[in-house]
Amino acid sequence: MLYIGTSGYSYDDWIGTYYPEGIAKTEMLPFYAREFKTTEINYTYYRMPSARTLKAMADKVPDDFVFSIKASKELTHEREDVTFFEQFNTALTPLIEQHKLGCVLAQFPNSFKPSDENRDYLKVFRERMGDLPVAIEFRNAGWITDETMDLLRQYNLGYCCVDEPHLKGLIPPIAVATAPVAYVRFHGRNYQKWWQHDESWERYNYSYSTEELQEWVPKIEHLTQVAPTTYVYTNNHYRGHAVDTVRQIKLLLEQAGEKVA
């Protein structure tokens, strides 16, 4: 299965560009779910989710809709208290029961460098997440080695492929599947604002060209051939760029013969 959607859906600056004027925030998800079959939930990184909130979201979408959930920062950045894993996993229960959990995305900071201690933590992370599908997004390019990919395969952790500016120190645009779930995130290629910006959204203010997205068509095709399920999310969210990117990717993949959920 190939699922394509946006990283988040509840943005005020999408009103008038994607959502109709006057739409209530409570109606954004049902409106979004008319066109797309998946979304990546990012607020869960900033605050621990609750089962009540995730159940309310699950109840607003069709049965064939799936959510990918970003792991809370307590799990990926602080990494000290095991009880946070228990809280996070418990919150996912409604999605699991309704078969609407796609994957958990664990995004580690640039300070999470390849070391014996951190390699051991990946094993701990796997154990604490049980048998839930998990994709690991590295921000430190030192992890991009064959040894890392072998380690992820050993622990049944997916590798999160990314597209972002081709700058020194950033993750290269490789397509690798290390688990039954393959995962891709498009962050945009805003070279000028990636490191220097006043507001965080400036980094993701980017509109992909067809030529840039075409580069990923054979890569995503490869992922769908080696992994039973592939998730592709667009994170260039400013003023609805992500929606346009999803539509372009979907069209390019369908033209290439891929079936998109």
Coordinates of C-alpha atoms in Angstrom, one line a residue:
M1 CA 0.0 0.0 0.0
L2 CA 1.2 3.5 -0.8
Y3 CA -0.2 6.4 1.3
I4 CA 0.5 10.1 0.5
G5 CA -0.5 13.0 2.7
T6 CA 0.6 16.2 4.4
S7 CA 2.5 16.7 7.7
G8 CA -0.3 18.2 9.7
Y9 CA -3.6 19.5 8.4
S10 CA -4.7 22.2 10.9
Y11 CA -3.1 25.4 9.7
D12 CA -4.8 28.8 9.8
D13 CA -2.8 29.9 6.7
W14 CA -4.4 27.1 4.7
I15 CA -7.8 28.9 5.0
G16 CA -8.5 30.5 1.6
T17 CA -5.7 28.5 -0.1
Y18 CA -7.0 25.0 0.7
Y19 CA -9.8 25.3 3.2
P20 CA -12.8 27.4 2.4
E21 CA -13.2 30.7 4.1
G22 CA -15.0 30.5 7.4
I23 CA -14.3 26.8 8.0
A24 CA -14.3 25.8 11.7
K25 CA -11.1 24.1 13.0
T26 CA -13.3 21.1 14.0
E27 CA -14.2 20.6 10.3
M28 CA -10.7 20.7 8.9
L29 CA -9.9 17.1 9.3
P30 CA -13.2 15.8 7.8
F31 CA -12.6 18.2 4.9
Y32 CA -9.0 17.0 4.4
A33 CA -10.1 13.3 4.6
R34 CA -12.3 13.8 1.6
E35 CA -9.2 14.0 -0.6
F36 CA -6.4 12.2 1.3
K37 CA -6.2 8.9 3.2
T38 CA -3.5 9.7 5.6
T39 CA -1.9 12.6 7.6
E40 CA 1.1 12.9 9.9
I41 CA 0.3 14.3 13.3
N42 CA 3.1 16.6 14.6
Y43 CA 1.6 18.3 17.7
T44 CA 2.3 15.1 19.6
Y45 CA 6.0 16.0 19.5
Y46 CA 5.3 19.2 21.5
R47 CA 2.9 17.8 24.0
M48 CA 2.0 14.3 25.1
P49 CA -1.2 13.1 23.3
S50 CA -4.2 11.8 25.1
A51 CA -6.4 8.8 24.0
R52 CA -9.4 11.0 24.2
T53 CA -8.0 13.5 21.6
L54 CA -6.8 10.8 19.2
K55 CA -10.1 9.0 19.5
A56 CA -12.0 12.2 18.6
M57 CA -9.7 12.5 15.5
A58 CA -10.2 8.9 14.5
D59 CA -14.0 9.3 14.7
K60 CA -13.9 12.1 12.2
V61 CA -12.4 10.1 9.3
P62 CA -13.4 7.1 7.2
D63 CA -12.5 3.6 8.2
D64 CA -9.6 3.4 5.6
F65 CA -7.9 6.6 6.9
V66 CA -4.6 6.2 8.8
F67 CA -2.6 8.5 11.0
S68 CA 1.2 8.6 11.5
I69 CA 2.0 10.0 14.9
K70 CA 5.2 11.9 15.7
A71 CA 6.8 10.6 19.0
S72 CA 6.8 13.1 21.8
K73 CA 10.1 14.9 22.5
E74 CA 10.3 13.2 25.9
L75 CA 10.9 10.0 23.9
T76 CA 13.5 11.3 21.4
H77 CA 15.1 14.3 23.0
E78 CA 15.0 13.8 26.8
R79 CA 15.1 10.0 26.8
E80 CA 15.2 9.6 30.5
D81 CA 11.8 8.5 31.9
V82 CA 10.3 5.2 30.8
T83 CA 6.8 6.3 32.0
F84 CA 6.6 8.7 29.1
F85 CA 6.6 5.7 26.7
E86 CA 3.8 4.1 28.7
Q87 CA 1.7 7.3 28.4
F88 CA 2.4 7.7 24.7
N89 CA 1.6 4.1 23.9
T90 CA -1.6 4.2 25.9
A91 CA -2.7 7.3 24.0
L92 CA -2.4 5.4 20.7
T93 CA -4.9 2.8 21.9
P94 CA -8.0 4.2 20.0
L95 CA -6.0 4.4 16.7
I96 CA -4.8 0.9 17.2
E97 CA -8.3 -0.5 18.0
Q98 CA -9.8 1.2 15.0
H99 CA -6.9 0.1 12.7
K100 CA -6.1 3.7 12.0
L101 CA -2.4 3.8 13.2
G102 CA 0.0 3.9 10.3
C103 CA 3.4 4.5 11.9
V104 CA 5.1 6.2 14.8
L105 CA 7.8 8.7 13.6
A106 CA 10.7 9.2 15.9
Q107 CA 12.7 12.3 14.9
F108 CA 16.0 12.6 16.8
P109 CA 17.9 15.9 17.1
N110 CA 21.1 16.7 15.4
S111 CA 22.8 16.3 18.8
F112 CA 21.8 12.6 18.7
K113 CA 25.1 11.5 17.1
P114 CA 26.2 7.9 16.2
S115 CA 27.7 6.5 19.4
D116 CA 27.5 3.2 21.3
E117 CA 25.2 4.8 23.8
N118 CA 22.8 6.1 21.2
R119 CA 22.9 2.9 19.2
D120 CA 21.9 1.1 22.4
Y121 CA 19.1 3.6 22.8
L122 CA 17.6 2.7 19.5
K123 CA 17.3 -0.9 20.8
V124 CA 15.7 0.5 24.0
F125 CA 13.3 2.6 21.9
R126 CA 12.3 -0.5 19.9
E127 CA 11.7 -2.5 23.1
R128 CA 9.6 0.2 24.7
M129 CA 7.4 0.7 21.6
G130 CA 6.6 -3.0 21.5
D131 CA 5.5 -4.2 18.1
L132 CA 4.3 -0.9 16.8
P133 CA 5.6 0.2 13.4
V134 CA 8.3 2.8 13.9
A135 CA 10.3 5.0 11.5
I136 CA 13.5 6.8 12.7
E137 CA 14.3 10.2 11.3
F138 CA 17.9 11.2 11.9
R139 CA 19.0 14.8 11.7
N140 CA 22.7 14.1 12.1
A141 CA 24.2 12.9 8.8
G142 CA 26.8 10.8 10.6
W143 CA 24.2 8.1 10.9
I144 CA 23.9 7.6 7.1
T145 CA 26.0 4.5 6.8
D146 CA 25.5 0.9 5.8
E147 CA 26.1 -0.1 9.4
T148 CA 23.2 2.1 10.6
M149 CA 20.8 0.6 8.0
D150 CA 21.8 -2.9 9.2
L151 CA 21.2 -1.8 12.8
L152 CA 17.7 -0.5 11.9
R153 CA 16.9 -3.8 10.1
Q154 CA 18.1 -5.7 13.1
Y155 CA 15.7 -3.8 15.4
N156 CA 12.9 -3.7 12.9
L157 CA 13.0 0.1 12.7
G158 CA 12.1 1.9 9.5
Y159 CA 14.5 4.5 8.1
C160 CA 12.8 7.9 7.4
C161 CA 13.9 9.1 3.9
V162 CA 14.0 12.9 3.6
D163 CA 14.1 15.6 0.9
E164 CA 15.6 18.8 2.1
P165 CA 18.2 21.3 1.0
H166 CA 21.3 19.7 -0.4
L167 CA 23.6 21.4 2.1
K168 CA 26.7 20.0 3.9
G169 CA 25.7 18.3 7.1
L170 CA 22.1 17.6 6.1
I171 CA 20.7 14.2 5.3
P172 CA 21.1 13.1 1.7
P173 CA 18.1 12.2 -0.4
I174 CA 18.5 8.4 -0.3
A175 CA 15.7 5.9 -0.5
V176 CA 16.1 3.0 1.8
A177 CA 13.6 0.6 3.4
T178 CA 14.8 -1.1 6.6
A179 CA 11.5 -2.5 7.9
P180 CA 8.0 -3.5 6.5
V181 CA 7.1 0.2 6.7
A182 CA 8.9 2.7 4.4
Y183 CA 8.7 6.4 5.1
V184 CA 9.4 9.6 3.2
R185 CA 9.2 13.3 4.3
F186 CA 9.5 16.3 2.0
H187 CA 10.8 19.3 4.0
G188 CA 11.3 21.6 1.0
R189 CA 14.6 23.0 -0.4
N190 CA 14.6 26.5 1.0
Y191 CA 18.3 27.0 1.0
Q192 CA 18.3 30.6 2.0
K193 CA 16.0 30.2 5.1
W194 CA 17.1 26.8 6.3
W195 CA 19.6 28.0 8.8
Q196 CA 18.8 31.7 9.0
H197 CA 15.1 32.6 9.7
D198 CA 13.1 34.7 12.1
E199 CA 10.1 32.3 12.2
S200 CA 10.2 28.5 12.1
W201 CA 7.7 28.4 9.2
E202 CA 10.1 30.3 6.9
R203 CA 12.2 27.1 6.6
Y204 CA 9.2 25.3 5.1
N205 CA 8.0 28.0 2.8
Y206 CA 8.9 26.2 -0.4
S207 CA 7.1 25.2 -3.6
Y208 CA 8.6 22.1 -5.3
S209 CA 8.9 22.1 -9.1
T210 CA 7.7 19.1 -11.1
E211 CA 11.3 18.3 -12.0
E212 CA 12.4 18.2 -8.4
L213 CA 9.6 15.8 -7.5
Q214 CA 10.2 13.7 -10.5
E215 CA 13.6 12.8 -9.0
W216 CA 11.7 10.9 -6.3
V217 CA 9.4 8.9 -8.5
P218 CA 11.8 6.0 -9.1
K219 CA 12.9 6.2 -5.4
I220 CA 9.4 5.8 -4.2
E221 CA 8.7 3.1 -6.7
H222 CA 11.7 1.2 -5.3
L223 CA 10.4 1.6 -1.7
T224 CA 6.9 0.2 -2.7
Q225 CA 8.7 -2.8 -4.2
V226 CA 10.6 -3.7 -1.1
A227 CA 8.2 -2.7 1.7
P228 CA 4.6 -3.8 2.1
T229 CA 3.5 -0.2 3.1
T230 CA 5.0 3.1 2.2
Y231 CA 4.1 6.5 3.7
V232 CA 4.9 9.8 2.0
Y233 CA 4.3 13.1 3.7
T234 CA 4.9 16.7 2.7
N235 CA 6.1 19.1 5.4
N236 CA 6.5 22.2 3.3
H237 CA 3.3 23.4 4.9
Y238 CA 3.4 27.2 4.6
R239 CA 0.3 28.5 2.9
G240 CA -0.7 25.1 1.6
H241 CA 2.4 24.3 -0.4
A242 CA 2.3 20.8 1.1
V243 CA -1.1 20.1 -0.5
D244 CA 0.1 21.2 -3.9
T245 CA 3.2 19.0 -3.5
V246 CA 1.1 15.9 -2.5
R247 CA -1.1 16.4 -5.6
Q248 CA 1.9 16.6 -7.9
I249 CA 3.5 13.5 -6.3
K250 CA 0.3 11.5 -6.6
L251 CA -0.1 12.5 -10.3
L252 CA 3.5 11.6 -11.1
L253 CA 3.3 8.3 -9.4
E254 CA 0.0 7.4 -11.0
Q255 CA 1.4 8.3 -14.4
A256 CA 4.3 5.9 -13.6
G257 CA 1.8 3.1 -12.8
E258 CA 1.7 3.2 -9.0
K259 CA -1.5 2.8 -7.1
V260 CA -2.0 5.4 -4.4
A261 CA -4.5 4.7 -1.5

